[in-house]
PDB file of C-alpha atoms in Angstrom:
ATOM      1  CA  UNK A 214      11.772  14.641  -7.820  1.00 54.00           C
ATOM      2  CA  UNK A 215      11.064  11.786 -10.159  1.00 78.00           C
ATOM      3  CA  UNK A 216       9.694   9.538  -7.445  1.00 93.00           C
ATOM      4  CA  UNK A 217       8.774   9.423  -3.776  1.00 96.00           C
ATOM      5  CA  UNK A 218      11.907   9.546  -1.655  1.00 97.00           C
ATOM      6  CA  UNK A 219      12.079   8.229   1.906  1.00 97.00           C
ATOM      7  CA  UNK A 220      14.856   8.457   4.451  1.00 97.00           C
ATOM      8  CA  UNK A 221      16.436   6.766   6.208  1.00 97.00           C
ATOM      9  CA  UNK A 222      16.028   3.500   4.330  1.00 96.00           C
ATOM     10  CA  UNK A 223      16.994   1.618   7.483  1.00 97.00           C
ATOM     11  CA  UNK A 224      16.935   2.702  11.110  1.00 97.00           C
ATOM     12  CA  UNK A 225      17.923   0.660  14.133  1.00 98.00           C
ATOM     13  CA  UNK A 226      17.147   2.243  17.471  1.00 97.00           C
ATOM     14  CA  UNK A 227      16.904   1.333  21.111  1.00 97.00           C
ATOM     15  CA  UNK A 228      13.621   1.038  22.914  1.00 97.00           C
ATOM     16  CA  UNK A 229      12.582   4.372  24.360  1.00 97.00           C
ATOM     17  CA  UNK A 230      14.355   6.545  21.803  1.00 98.00           C
ATOM     18  CA  UNK A 231      12.566   8.916  19.419  1.00 98.00           C
ATOM     19  CA  UNK A 232      12.812   8.489  15.644  1.00 98.00           C
ATOM     20  CA  UNK A 233      11.971  10.693  12.694  1.00 98.00           C
ATOM     21  CA  UNK A 234      11.155   9.342   9.261  1.00 98.00           C
ATOM     22  CA  UNK A 235      11.097  11.626   6.264  1.00 98.00           C
ATOM     23  CA  UNK A 236       9.111  11.529   3.045  1.00 98.00           C
ATOM     24  CA  UNK A 237       9.668  13.711  -0.009  1.00 97.00           C
ATOM     25  CA  UNK A 238       6.700  13.230  -2.366  1.00 96.00           C
ATOM     26  CA  UNK A 239       6.473  13.730  -6.094  1.00 94.00           C
ATOM     27  CA  UNK A 240       6.479  17.432  -6.920  1.00 92.00           C
ATOM     28  CA  UNK A 241       2.934  18.680  -7.384  1.00 89.00           C
ATOM     29  CA  UNK A 242       1.265  15.787  -5.598  1.00 91.00           C
ATOM     30  CA  UNK A 243      -1.167  17.321  -3.152  1.00 90.00           C
ATOM     31  CA  UNK A 244      -2.011  14.180  -1.192  1.00 91.00           C
ATOM     32  CA  UNK A 245       0.471  12.297   1.000  1.00 93.00           C
ATOM     33  CA  UNK A 246      -0.064   9.063   2.921  1.00 94.00           C
ATOM     34  CA  UNK A 247       1.786   7.102   5.566  1.00 96.00           C
ATOM     35  CA  UNK A 248       1.245   3.363   5.895  1.00 95.00           C
ATOM     36  CA  UNK A 249       2.927   0.773   8.105  1.00 95.00           C
ATOM     37  CA  UNK A 250       3.730  -2.774   7.033  1.00 94.00           C
ATOM     38  CA  UNK A 251       4.696  -5.353   9.599  1.00 90.00           C
ATOM     39  CA  UNK A 252       6.494  -8.545   8.560  1.00 82.00           C
ATOM     40  CA  UNK A 253       4.316 -10.596   6.231  1.00 73.00           C
ATOM     41  CA  UNK A 254       1.334  -8.337   6.764  1.00 77.00           C
ATOM     42  CA  UNK A 255      -0.687  -5.961   4.647  1.00 84.00           C
ATOM     43  CA  UNK A 256      -0.539  -2.205   4.794  1.00 91.00           C
ATOM     44  CA  UNK A 257      -1.917  -0.458   7.855  1.00 92.00           C
ATOM     45  CA  UNK A 258      -3.090   3.103   7.173  1.00 92.00           C
ATOM     46  CA  UNK A 259      -1.619   5.695   9.527  1.00 94.00           C
ATOM     47  CA  UNK A 260      -2.359   9.225   8.303  1.00 93.00           C
ATOM     48  CA  UNK A 261      -3.318  11.189   5.210  1.00 90.00           C
ATOM     49  CA  UNK A 262      -2.431  14.777   4.282  1.00 91.00           C
ATOM     50  CA  UNK A 263      -4.145  17.007   1.754  1.00 89.00           C
ATOM     51  CA  UNK A 264      -1.783  19.909   1.375  1.00 88.00           C
ATOM     52  CA  UNK A 265      -0.492  20.660   4.879  1.00 88.00           C
ATOM     53  CA  UNK A 266      -3.611  19.575   6.722  1.00 88.00           C
ATOM     54  CA  UNK A 267      -4.376  16.076   7.923  1.00 86.00           C
ATOM     55  CA  UNK A 268      -8.090  15.331   7.433  1.00 82.00           C
ATOM     56  CA  UNK A 269      -7.626  11.743   8.519  1.00 81.00           C
ATOM     57  CA  UNK A 270      -5.380  10.788  11.439  1.00 84.00           C
ATOM     58  CA  UNK A 271      -7.503   7.829  12.382  1.00 84.00           C
ATOM     59  CA  UNK A 272      -4.791   5.253  11.819  1.00 90.00           C
ATOM     60  CA  UNK A 273      -2.171   6.610  14.187  1.00 92.00           C
ATOM     61  CA  UNK A 274      -1.738   3.765  16.736  1.00 92.00           C
ATOM     62  CA  UNK A 275      -1.095   5.930  19.783  1.00 92.00           C
ATOM     63  CA  UNK A 276      -0.212   9.432  20.906  1.00 93.00           C
ATOM     64  CA  UNK A 277       3.463   8.482  20.541  1.00 97.00           C
ATOM     65  CA  UNK A 278       2.962   8.838  16.788  1.00 97.00           C
ATOM     66  CA  UNK A 279       2.710  12.222  15.101  1.00 96.00           C
ATOM     67  CA  UNK A 280       3.231  13.576  11.625  1.00 96.00           C
ATOM     68  CA  UNK A 281       3.494  16.919   9.964  1.00 95.00           C
ATOM     69  CA  UNK A 282       3.767  18.224   6.453  1.00 95.00           C
ATOM     70  CA  UNK A 283       5.213  21.585   5.560  1.00 90.00           C
ATOM     71  CA  UNK A 284       5.007  23.656   2.388  1.00 88.00           C
ATOM     72  CA  UNK A 285       2.680  21.093   0.872  1.00 84.00           C
ATOM     73  CA  UNK A 286       5.705  18.931   0.282  1.00 92.00           C
ATOM     74  CA  UNK A 287       7.981  17.109   2.719  1.00 96.00           C
ATOM     75  CA  UNK A 288       6.424  15.134   5.557  1.00 97.00           C
ATOM     76  CA  UNK A 289       7.967  13.836   8.773  1.00 97.00           C
ATOM     77  CA  UNK A 290       6.582  10.943  10.809  1.00 98.00           C
ATOM     78  CA  UNK A 291       7.805  11.028  14.412  1.00 98.00           C
ATOM     79  CA  UNK A 292       7.613   8.130  16.823  1.00 98.00           C
ATOM     80  CA  UNK A 293       8.375   9.001  20.415  1.00 98.00           C
ATOM     81  CA  UNK A 294       9.564   6.550  23.054  1.00 98.00           C
ATOM     82  CA  UNK A 295       9.763   3.717  20.545  1.00 98.00           C
ATOM     83  CA  UNK A 296       8.595   0.237  21.505  1.00 97.00           C
ATOM     84  CA  UNK A 297       9.539  -3.108  19.981  1.00 96.00           C
ATOM     85  CA  UNK A 298       6.079  -3.420  18.427  1.00 95.00           C
ATOM     86  CA  UNK A 299       6.848  -0.279  16.379  1.00 96.00           C
ATOM     87  CA  UNK A 300       9.312  -2.337  14.313  1.00 96.00           C
ATOM     88  CA  UNK A 301       7.996  -2.349  10.753  1.00 96.00           C
ATOM     89  CA  UNK A 302       8.479  -0.841   7.328  1.00 96.00           C
ATOM     90  CA  UNK A 303       6.967   2.631   7.123  1.00 97.00           C
ATOM     91  CA  UNK A 304       5.762   3.417   3.618  1.00 97.00           C
ATOM     92  CA  UNK A 305       4.980   6.850   2.257  1.00 97.00           C
ATOM     93  CA  UNK A 306       2.912   7.454  -0.863  1.00 96.00           C
ATOM     94  CA  UNK A 307       1.712  10.487  -2.741  1.00 94.00           C
ATOM     95  CA  UNK A 308      -0.970  11.158  -5.309  1.00 92.00           C
ATOM     96  CA  UNK A 309      -2.549  13.893  -7.356  1.00 85.00           C
ATOM     97  CA  UNK A 310      -6.238  13.263  -7.408  1.00 69.00           C
ATOM     98  CA  UNK A 311      -8.335  16.419  -7.193  1.00 58.00           C
ATOM     99  CA  UNK A 312     -11.183  14.323  -8.459  1.00 57.00           C
ATOM    100  CA  UNK A 313     -11.580  10.837  -9.788  1.00 65.00           C
ATOM    101  CA  UNK A 314      -9.400   7.852  -9.136  1.00 75.00           C
ATOM    102  CA  UNK A 315      -6.729   8.021  -6.473  1.00 85.00           C
ATOM    103  CA  UNK A 316      -3.626   6.155  -7.637  1.00 92.00           C
ATOM    104  CA  UNK A 317      -0.743   6.088  -5.176  1.00 94.00           C
ATOM    105  CA  UNK A 318       2.972   6.262  -5.937  1.00 95.00           C
ATOM    106  CA  UNK A 319       4.982   4.694  -3.143  1.00 96.00           C
ATOM    107  CA  UNK A 320       8.469   5.265  -1.857  1.00 97.00           C
ATOM    108  CA  UNK A 321      10.790   2.359  -1.069  1.00 96.00           C
ATOM    109  CA  UNK A 322      10.018   2.601   2.637  1.00 96.00           C
ATOM    110  CA  UNK A 323      11.914   3.112   5.872  1.00 97.00           C
ATOM    111  CA  UNK A 324      12.631  -0.104   7.765  1.00 96.00           C
ATOM    112  CA  UNK A 325      12.552   0.558  11.515  1.00 97.00           C
ATOM    113  CA  UNK A 326      13.984  -1.940  13.972  1.00 97.00           C
ATOM    114  CA  UNK A 327      13.529  -1.260  17.678  1.00 97.00           C
ATOM    115  CA  UNK A 328      15.840  -3.327  19.879  1.00 96.00           C
TER     116      UNK A 328
ATOM    117  CA  UNK B1229      -9.675  -2.957   9.607  1.00 44.00           C
ATOM    118  CA  UNK B1230      -8.730  -4.668   6.356  1.00 48.00           C
ATOM    119  CA  UNK B1231     -11.170  -3.983   3.564  1.00 63.00           C
ATOM    120  CA  UNK B1232      -9.696  -6.302   0.956  1.00 70.00           C
ATOM    121  CA  UNK B1233      -8.695  -9.868   1.639  1.00 82.00           C
ATOM    122  CA  UNK B1234      -6.605 -11.685  -0.952  1.00 85.00           C
ATOM    123  CA  UNK B1235      -6.741 -15.366  -1.635  1.00 86.00           C
ATOM    124  CA  UNK B1236      -4.628 -17.446  -1.720  1.00 92.00           C
ATOM    125  CA  UNK B1237      -2.042 -16.162   0.753  1.00 91.00           C
ATOM    126  CA  UNK B1238       0.696 -17.819  -1.296  1.00 94.00           C
ATOM    127  CA  UNK B1239       0.873 -19.272  -4.800  1.00 96.00           C
ATOM    128  CA  UNK B1240       3.699 -21.211  -6.410  1.00 96.00           C
ATOM    129  CA  UNK B1241       3.700 -21.905 -10.162  1.00 96.00           C
ATOM    130  CA  UNK B1242       6.053 -22.662 -13.053  1.00 97.00           C
ATOM    131  CA  UNK B1243       7.063 -20.156 -15.708  1.00 97.00           C
ATOM    132  CA  UNK B1244       4.541 -20.049 -18.530  1.00 97.00           C
ATOM    133  CA  UNK B1245       1.589 -20.950 -16.325  1.00 97.00           C
ATOM    134  CA  UNK B1246      -1.202 -18.547 -15.453  1.00 97.00           C
ATOM    135  CA  UNK B1247      -1.603 -17.124 -11.952  1.00 97.00           C
ATOM    136  CA  UNK B1248      -4.966 -16.140 -10.517  1.00 97.00           C
ATOM    137  CA  UNK B1249      -5.401 -14.155  -7.329  1.00 96.00           C
ATOM    138  CA  UNK B1250      -8.679 -13.180  -5.736  1.00 96.00           C
ATOM    139  CA  UNK B1251      -9.744 -10.279  -3.572  1.00 95.00           C
ATOM    140  CA  UNK B1252     -12.894  -9.899  -1.513  1.00 95.00           C
ATOM    141  CA  UNK B1253     -14.053  -6.704   0.136  1.00 94.00           C
ATOM    142  CA  UNK B1254     -16.844  -5.591   2.417  1.00 92.00           C
ATOM    143  CA  UNK B1255     -18.238  -2.166   1.544  1.00 89.00           C
ATOM    144  CA  UNK B1256     -19.221  -0.255  -1.588  1.00 91.00           C
ATOM    145  CA  UNK B1257     -16.325   1.053  -3.609  1.00 92.00           C
ATOM    146  CA  UNK B1258     -15.588   3.629  -6.315  1.00 91.00           C
ATOM    147  CA  UNK B1259     -12.763   1.566  -7.742  1.00 93.00           C
ATOM    148  CA  UNK B1260     -10.445  -1.308  -6.950  1.00 95.00           C
ATOM    149  CA  UNK B1261      -6.729  -1.313  -7.659  1.00 96.00           C
ATOM    150  CA  UNK B1262      -3.997  -3.933  -7.758  1.00 97.00           C
ATOM    151  CA  UNK B1263      -0.427  -3.230  -6.674  1.00 97.00           C
ATOM    152  CA  UNK B1264       2.749  -5.301  -6.780  1.00 97.00           C
ATOM    153  CA  UNK B1265       5.519  -5.304  -4.199  1.00 95.00           C
ATOM    154  CA  UNK B1266       8.908  -6.797  -4.885  1.00 92.00           C
ATOM    155  CA  UNK B1267      10.821  -7.929  -1.824  1.00 83.00           C
ATOM    156  CA  UNK B1268      12.110  -4.995   0.187  1.00 74.00           C
ATOM    157  CA  UNK B1269      10.648  -2.388  -2.134  1.00 82.00           C
ATOM    158  CA  UNK B1270       7.636  -0.096  -2.232  1.00 88.00           C
ATOM    159  CA  UNK B1271       4.388  -0.919  -3.973  1.00 95.00           C
ATOM    160  CA  UNK B1272       3.856  -0.286  -7.665  1.00 96.00           C
ATOM    161  CA  UNK B1273       0.429   0.369  -9.156  1.00 96.00           C
ATOM    162  CA  UNK B1274      -0.585  -2.198 -11.766  1.00 97.00           C
ATOM    163  CA  UNK B1275      -4.172  -1.609 -12.795  1.00 97.00           C
ATOM    164  CA  UNK B1276      -7.397   0.082 -11.710  1.00 95.00           C
ATOM    165  CA  UNK B1277     -10.942  -1.031 -12.364  1.00 96.00           C
ATOM    166  CA  UNK B1278     -13.904   1.226 -11.692  1.00 94.00           C
ATOM    167  CA  UNK B1279     -17.086   0.062 -10.017  1.00 94.00           C
ATOM    168  CA  UNK B1280     -19.035   0.298 -13.288  1.00 95.00           C
ATOM    169  CA  UNK B1281     -16.525  -1.881 -15.154  1.00 96.00           C
ATOM    170  CA  UNK B1282     -16.534  -5.670 -15.175  1.00 97.00           C
ATOM    171  CA  UNK B1283     -13.234  -6.500 -16.862  1.00 98.00           C
ATOM    172  CA  UNK B1284     -10.054  -4.728 -17.786  1.00 97.00           C
ATOM    173  CA  UNK B1285      -6.851  -5.756 -19.548  1.00 96.00           C
ATOM    174  CA  UNK B1286      -3.324  -4.414 -19.455  1.00 96.00           C
ATOM    175  CA  UNK B1287      -0.653  -6.439 -21.228  1.00 97.00           C
ATOM    176  CA  UNK B1288      -0.542  -9.860 -19.530  1.00 97.00           C
ATOM    177  CA  UNK B1289      -2.867  -8.686 -16.759  1.00 98.00           C
ATOM    178  CA  UNK B1290      -6.599  -9.246 -16.694  1.00 98.00           C
ATOM    179  CA  UNK B1291      -8.741  -7.925 -13.865  1.00 98.00           C
ATOM    180  CA  UNK B1292     -12.386  -8.703 -13.233  1.00 98.00           C
ATOM    181  CA  UNK B1293     -14.763  -7.072 -10.794  1.00 98.00           C
ATOM    182  CA  UNK B1294     -18.061  -8.426  -9.486  1.00 97.00           C
ATOM    183  CA  UNK B1295     -19.682  -5.763  -7.328  1.00 95.00           C
ATOM    184  CA  UNK B1296     -22.620  -8.007  -6.473  1.00 95.00           C
ATOM    185  CA  UNK B1297     -20.218 -10.483  -4.864  1.00 95.00           C
ATOM    186  CA  UNK B1298     -17.810  -7.774  -3.739  1.00 95.00           C
ATOM    187  CA  UNK B1299     -14.912  -9.600  -5.299  1.00 96.00           C
ATOM    188  CA  UNK B1300     -12.174  -9.110  -7.859  1.00 97.00           C
ATOM    189  CA  UNK B1301      -9.630 -11.342  -9.511  1.00 97.00           C
ATOM    190  CA  UNK B1302      -6.231 -10.658 -11.033  1.00 98.00           C
ATOM    191  CA  UNK B1303      -5.007 -13.014 -13.733  1.00 98.00           C
ATOM    192  CA  UNK B1304      -1.391 -12.949 -14.877  1.00 98.00           C
ATOM    193  CA  UNK B1305      -0.983 -14.922 -18.088  1.00 98.00           C
ATOM    194  CA  UNK B1306       2.186 -16.652 -19.268  1.00 97.00           C
ATOM    195  CA  UNK B1307       3.966 -15.890 -16.001  1.00 97.00           C
ATOM    196  CA  UNK B1308       7.682 -15.163 -15.812  1.00 97.00           C
ATOM    197  CA  UNK B1309      10.193 -15.478 -12.987  1.00 96.00           C
ATOM    198  CA  UNK B1310      10.226 -11.660 -12.848  1.00 96.00           C
ATOM    199  CA  UNK B1311       6.551 -11.749 -11.808  1.00 97.00           C
ATOM    200  CA  UNK B1312       7.632 -13.161  -8.435  1.00 97.00           C
ATOM    201  CA  UNK B1313       6.331 -10.620  -5.911  1.00 96.00           C
ATOM    202  CA  UNK B1314       3.498  -9.933  -3.494  1.00 95.00           C
ATOM    203  CA  UNK B1315       0.261  -8.663  -4.994  1.00 96.00           C
ATOM    204  CA  UNK B1316      -2.180  -6.473  -3.085  1.00 95.00           C
ATOM    205  CA  UNK B1317      -5.672  -5.320  -3.857  1.00 95.00           C
ATOM    206  CA  UNK B1318      -6.718  -1.895  -2.616  1.00 95.00           C
ATOM    207  CA  UNK B1319     -10.199  -0.469  -2.420  1.00 93.00           C
ATOM    208  CA  UNK B1320     -11.127   3.164  -2.909  1.00 89.00           C
ATOM    209  CA  UNK B1321     -14.432   3.943  -1.213  1.00 85.00           C
ATOM    210  CA  UNK B1322     -14.183   7.626  -1.987  1.00 78.00           C
ATOM    211  CA  UNK B1323     -12.819   8.672   1.381  1.00 73.00           C
ATOM    212  CA  UNK B1324      -9.452   9.756  -0.020  1.00 73.00           C
ATOM    213  CA  UNK B1325      -7.565   6.791   1.425  1.00 83.00           C
ATOM    214  CA  UNK B1326      -7.016   3.335  -0.024  1.00 89.00           C
ATOM    215  CA  UNK B1327      -7.504   0.247   2.113  1.00 90.00           C
ATOM    216  CA  UNK B1328      -5.156  -2.622   1.354  1.00 92.00           C
ATOM    217  CA  UNK B1329      -5.447  -6.350   1.913  1.00 89.00           C
ATOM    218  CA  UNK B1330      -2.722  -8.622   3.282  1.00 89.00           C
ATOM    219  CA  UNK B1331      -1.557  -9.688  -0.155  1.00 92.00           C
ATOM    220  CA  UNK B1332      -0.834 -12.829  -2.133  1.00 94.00           C
ATOM    221  CA  UNK B1333       2.782 -13.929  -2.353  1.00 94.00           C
ATOM    222  CA  UNK B1334       3.460 -15.289  -5.862  1.00 97.00           C
ATOM    223  CA  UNK B1335       6.507 -17.418  -6.620  1.00 97.00           C
ATOM    224  CA  UNK B1336       7.215 -18.205 -10.268  1.00 97.00           C
ATOM    225  CA  UNK B1337       9.898 -20.842 -10.739  1.00 96.00           C
ATOM    226  CA  UNK B1338      11.977 -21.057 -13.927  1.00 92.00           C
TER     227      UNK B1338
END
């Protein structure tokens, strides 16, 4: 596609439920990133994919968070047993940077509200 | 942990004035980037400056980088109401991920 697409744009869920957030990166972009942005805060790195593998999962806050990427394209971020502190905007970005500068193209984000 | 820290946290100016935002970081970098985020939207890349560059221009944007002080500044000249947004610096230390600061919220009043 022309840009990075994320769905859903908004998700309201009850505490304890599982949620899945989807990211469709720019075609041909090999790298994919998930960040989290809480209200009025900066971006918190969650996980990075190069192709289908995740060399850096260091930002995942707990084992309730997992992510996968299939076919070197679409990625899904899953949050199990959601908690109120998981409420945030989840941003996905992709890039094509085999070498040199890594410039990210972001999606519009998925706003998650846990009641 | 946050690598870049922007200053000020918020800035309010009138149209036509210049806006200056600063970013400080802690470790060595390959490049530093600035992004803009309009309310409720994703981030948009504005400009990149490499570690061996000291100044770069793009339209009304001017970025400086001082690696000895580990700091950068973003200057927006002749600001417009449409420049109202949050601005983030992001550092690339060569580890394939960018580390973002908390941002400066800029309000440009007509």
